[in-house]
Amino acid sequence: MQHFDIILRSGTIVADGAGTVADIGCRDGRIVALGDLRAAHATDIIDCRGLHVLPGIIDPHVHLRDPGDPAVETIPDGTRAAVLGGVTAVFDMPNTQDPVISAAALDRKRTIIAAEAWCDVGLYVGGTKGNIADLGMLEAEPNVCAIKVFAGSAPPANLVEDDVNLEALMRSGARTVCYHSEDEARLQARRALFGTGEPYRMHMQWRDEECAFLGTRRLMALARKTGRRAHILHVSTAEELAYMRDFKGLGTVEVLVNHLTQVGPEVYDRLGGYAIMNPPIRDRRHYEAAWAAVNAGDVDCIGSDHAPHSREAKERPWPLTAAGLTGVQTLVPIMLDHVAAERLSLHRMAQLMSSGPARVYGAVGKGRIAVGYDADFTVVDLRKTRVIEESWIASPCGWTPFAGQACTGWPIMTIVRGHTVMREDEVLDAPAGRLVSFA
Ligand code: DOR
């Protein structure tokens, strides 16, 4: 008789376009059988009747802030937030206090993650003017999901904003490079047009559409010149989404859950500094363009850009407000609510939040419910309605821009390589996260 470590029994499996009810048998952290496994034995049988089983959701854009200020977040806190929210793997950004721009910094991160992470983690390496020559070597290091470049909107030490350095960077290494695309010169020039203490809604005027679109035009022109693939993070304008359609094969697109959910200027008037992020939340035209792009197949990944800051930093007058919003824990509930509202299908959600990130970054063993893949599952109840409350937020900073939002559809279980690490709001067992491998 067949024996498995765990069997997920009779869930509706969201895979490869089909929504069929089946059992999933897992052994040693991998999926080893799919189908009718009623005759098999297992150490643990998880009843998934009435629930949907998605391939483990990957959040490809989080800033876990470790090392940084533990009162804001640490790796254990941020990855605990991830599994509470149904996320099985996160890709962590390099702009921490000890920035991940060298092999030594990567080593330090790996040690913490191996001991303390609740979900699996991939690591970005920051591209800077100082490490361009090393990037080919750094992107080949184990567990590196991509090189991340701030082509605008970062402190000078983290910036690569000019064409000469950007071209040199694109010629160093071979894998897809991820970009924060806002044109730095235009951001700086327009800053002088606004005074401190003006309404928070001025954020989307300062950092207007052209800041982002100009950044993306410049980056894609260089990508075409050098032949180096570019992944444009948090694409936020209708103009960029239309433009990126001409770069299939060379350019891929990430859209954020915030840009699919919140709309300016209303969100600024309601949330003040808790609506401030970069690139900014924009008006309804861009929101509608983002949804059209999602459903036209013009988006490759959806992420949260989880970027916690202290309440004190969020409540400063504009534009001294720290930019960035918590989001890894609320990503799945908010997207399930969009599924309930029929803005996208559950299958499209799985494509954009699991197989999409696995494909764009080359994550090994992730992104599919199929034999041989990692036993990573996000098990959801599509009928459950629940209100997002700040008391639920695991990041010590303790706030979410989605407080008070009712969601239909909720993650019930998070399973990471066969370990059930979250069940009905409880984090179980011990941190079992591992570093993700990339092809
Ligand atoms: O709003 C943002 N905050 N955008 C970014 O790109 C960086 C992030 C942060 O690190 O706080």
Short mmCIF file of C-alpha atoms in Angstrom, two decimals, residues 227-420:
data_model
loop_
_atom_site.label_atom_id
_atom_site.label_comp_id
_atom_site.label_asym_id
_atom_site.label_seq_id
_atom_site.Cartn_x
_atom_site.Cartn_y
_atom_site.Cartn_z
CA GLY A 227 19.73 42.46 -25.02
CA ARG A 228 19.43 42.12 -21.23
CA ARG A 229 16.03 41.06 -19.89
CA ALA A 230 14.32 43.54 -17.57
CA HIS A 231 11.55 42.97 -15.03
CA ILE A 232 9.87 46.27 -14.24
CA LEU A 233 8.66 46.19 -10.66
CA HIS A 234 5.43 47.84 -9.54
CA VAL A 235 4.34 49.20 -12.92
CA SER A 236 1.84 51.88 -11.97
CA THR A 237 0.72 53.76 -15.10
CA ALA A 238 -1.53 53.03 -18.05
CA GLU A 239 1.22 54.40 -20.30
CA GLU A 240 3.87 51.92 -19.11
CA LEU A 241 1.46 48.98 -19.31
CA ALA A 242 0.69 49.78 -22.95
CA TYR A 243 4.36 50.41 -23.73
CA MET A 244 5.56 47.14 -22.16
CA ARG A 245 3.37 45.15 -24.59
CA ASP A 246 6.01 45.85 -27.26
CA PHE A 247 8.75 44.19 -25.21
CA LYS A 248 7.43 40.62 -24.85
CA GLY A 249 10.42 38.32 -24.45
CA LEU A 250 12.66 41.13 -23.20
CA GLY A 251 10.54 42.77 -20.52
CA THR A 252 8.20 41.44 -17.85
CA VAL A 253 5.79 43.30 -15.61
CA GLU A 254 4.90 43.30 -11.93
CA VAL A 255 1.78 45.05 -10.65
CA LEU A 256 1.13 45.62 -6.96
CA VAL A 257 -1.96 44.68 -5.03
CA ASN A 258 -2.20 48.31 -3.82
CA HIS A 259 -2.41 49.63 -7.37
CA LEU A 260 -5.20 47.10 -8.02
CA THR A 261 -7.11 48.06 -4.88
CA GLN A 262 -6.62 51.69 -3.86
CA VAL A 263 -7.28 54.85 -5.84
CA GLY A 264 -6.12 58.45 -5.40
CA PRO A 265 -6.85 61.06 -4.36
CA GLU A 266 -9.45 59.36 -2.12
CA VAL A 267 -6.93 57.03 -0.47
CA TYR A 268 -4.66 59.95 0.58
CA ASP A 269 -7.52 61.88 2.13
CA ARG A 270 -8.64 58.79 4.05
CA LEU A 271 -5.27 57.34 5.15
CA GLY A 272 -2.86 60.29 5.13
CA GLY A 273 0.73 59.05 5.42
CA TYR A 274 -0.49 55.43 5.48
CA ALA A 275 -1.20 55.78 1.75
CA ILE A 276 2.31 56.93 0.86
CA MET A 277 4.34 54.52 -1.23
CA ASN A 278 6.57 54.69 -4.31
CA PRO A 279 5.59 54.62 -7.06
CA PRO A 280 2.45 56.27 -5.77
CA ILE A 281 -1.11 55.07 -5.75
CA ARG A 282 -2.65 56.89 -8.74
CA ASP A 283 -6.08 57.83 -10.05
CA ARG A 284 -8.83 55.58 -11.38
CA ARG A 285 -7.57 55.63 -14.97
CA HIS A 286 -4.42 53.78 -13.93
CA TYR A 287 -6.34 51.42 -11.63
CA GLU A 288 -8.56 50.45 -14.57
CA ALA A 289 -5.57 50.05 -16.88
CA ALA A 290 -3.93 47.73 -14.31
CA TRP A 291 -7.01 45.50 -14.20
CA ALA A 292 -7.30 45.47 -17.99
CA ALA A 293 -3.63 44.45 -18.21
CA VAL A 294 -4.11 41.67 -15.63
CA ASN A 295 -6.96 40.20 -17.65
CA ALA A 296 -5.28 40.70 -21.05
CA GLY A 297 -2.25 38.65 -19.99
CA ASP A 298 0.06 41.68 -19.96
CA VAL A 299 1.13 41.21 -16.33
CA ASP A 300 3.53 38.51 -15.16
CA CYS A 301 3.52 38.85 -11.37
CA ILE A 302 1.48 40.45 -8.60
CA GLY A 303 3.33 41.37 -5.41
CA SER A 304 2.78 43.37 -2.25
CA ASP A 305 5.90 45.55 -1.97
CA HIS A 306 5.57 44.90 1.76
CA ALA A 307 7.65 47.76 3.23
CA PRO A 308 6.94 48.40 6.91
CA HIS A 309 7.87 51.63 8.69
CA SER A 310 7.18 52.89 12.22
CA ARG A 311 3.93 54.78 12.87
CA GLU A 312 6.05 57.80 13.75
CA ALA A 313 7.69 57.73 10.30
CA LYS A 314 4.33 57.30 8.55
CA GLU A 315 2.73 60.20 10.42
CA ARG A 316 5.34 62.80 9.52
CA PRO A 317 4.10 65.69 7.38
CA TRP A 318 4.26 65.12 3.63
CA PRO A 319 6.73 64.67 1.93
CA LEU A 320 8.87 63.74 4.94
CA THR A 321 6.59 60.72 5.44
CA ALA A 322 8.39 57.39 5.01
CA ALA A 323 7.20 55.73 1.79
CA GLY A 324 6.15 52.10 1.96
CA LEU A 325 3.22 50.01 3.18
CA THR A 326 2.89 46.68 4.96
CA GLY A 327 1.31 44.08 2.71
CA VAL A 328 2.67 40.52 2.78
CA GLN A 329 -0.01 39.36 5.25
CA THR A 330 -2.95 40.98 3.45
CA LEU A 331 -1.92 40.10 -0.15
CA VAL A 332 -3.87 36.83 -0.42
CA PRO A 333 -7.07 37.99 1.37
CA ILE A 334 -7.26 41.15 -0.76
CA MET A 335 -6.67 39.24 -4.00
CA LEU A 336 -9.24 36.59 -3.01
CA ASP A 337 -11.71 39.42 -2.46
CA HIS A 338 -10.99 40.60 -6.02
CA VAL A 339 -11.71 37.02 -7.15
CA ALA A 340 -15.03 37.12 -5.24
CA ALA A 341 -15.84 40.42 -6.98
CA GLU A 342 -15.05 38.69 -10.31
CA ARG A 343 -12.23 41.07 -11.20
CA LEU A 344 -10.06 38.04 -12.01
CA SER A 345 -10.42 34.27 -11.87
CA LEU A 346 -8.86 32.12 -9.16
CA HIS A 347 -6.84 30.46 -11.89
CA ARG A 348 -5.45 33.81 -13.10
CA MET A 349 -4.62 34.66 -9.48
CA ALA A 350 -2.59 31.44 -9.15
CA GLN A 351 -0.81 32.22 -12.42
CA LEU A 352 0.15 35.74 -11.36
CA MET A 353 1.04 34.89 -7.77
CA SER A 354 2.66 31.47 -8.03
CA SER A 355 3.62 30.15 -11.47
CA GLY A 356 4.31 33.69 -12.75
CA PRO A 357 6.92 34.60 -10.12
CA ALA A 358 8.40 31.08 -10.34
CA ARG A 359 8.83 31.53 -14.12
CA VAL A 360 10.12 35.12 -14.13
CA TYR A 361 12.74 34.45 -11.44
CA GLY A 362 13.44 30.77 -12.26
CA ALA A 363 12.51 29.43 -8.80
CA VAL A 364 13.25 25.70 -8.74
CA GLY A 365 10.39 23.40 -7.67
CA LYS A 366 7.93 26.24 -7.09
CA GLY A 367 4.75 27.48 -8.74
CA ARG A 368 2.83 24.34 -9.72
CA ILE A 369 0.75 21.57 -8.26
CA ALA A 370 2.36 18.73 -10.17
CA VAL A 371 4.37 15.62 -9.32
CA GLY A 372 7.98 16.52 -8.47
CA TYR A 373 7.23 20.08 -7.33
CA ASP A 374 7.60 21.28 -3.74
CA ALA A 375 4.63 20.52 -1.49
CA ASP A 376 3.81 24.23 -1.07
CA PHE A 377 0.10 24.99 -0.81
CA THR A 378 -2.12 27.91 0.01
CA VAL A 379 -5.45 26.43 1.06
CA VAL A 380 -8.31 28.91 0.89
CA ASP A 381 -11.98 29.08 1.81
CA LEU A 382 -13.70 31.12 -0.88
CA ARG A 383 -16.88 31.53 1.20
CA LYS A 384 -15.28 32.85 4.36
CA THR A 385 -15.77 36.58 4.95
CA ARG A 386 -13.58 38.39 7.40
CA VAL A 387 -12.56 41.94 8.15
CA ILE A 388 -8.82 42.80 8.13
CA GLU A 389 -7.94 44.12 11.58
CA GLU A 390 -4.71 45.72 12.75
CA SER A 391 -4.65 43.39 15.77
CA TRP A 392 -4.07 40.54 13.26
CA ILE A 393 -0.93 42.11 11.77
CA ALA A 394 2.22 40.23 12.82
CA SER A 395 4.76 42.88 11.82
CA PRO A 396 5.65 44.76 15.02
CA CYS A 397 4.95 48.10 13.34
CA GLY A 398 1.33 47.00 13.78
CA TRP A 399 -0.60 48.74 11.00
CA THR A 400 -2.05 47.98 7.58
CA PRO A 401 -3.48 50.30 4.92
CA PHE A 402 -6.31 47.77 4.54
CA ALA A 403 -7.62 47.97 8.13
CA GLY A 404 -11.40 47.63 8.20
CA GLN A 405 -11.65 46.09 4.73
CA ALA A 406 -13.99 43.09 4.54
CA CYS A 407 -12.66 40.26 2.38
CA THR A 408 -14.61 37.37 0.92
CA GLY A 409 -12.16 34.49 0.62
CA TRP A 410 -9.50 33.79 3.21
CA PRO A 411 -6.38 31.60 3.54
CA ILE A 412 -7.09 28.72 5.93
CA MET A 413 -3.81 26.80 5.75
CA THR A 414 -0.27 27.49 4.63
CA ILE A 415 1.81 24.42 3.84
CA VAL A 416 5.53 24.86 3.12
CA ARG A 417 7.28 21.80 1.66
CA GLY A 418 4.87 19.51 3.47
CA HIS A 419 4.96 21.37 6.81
CA THR A 420 1.62 22.85 7.86
#
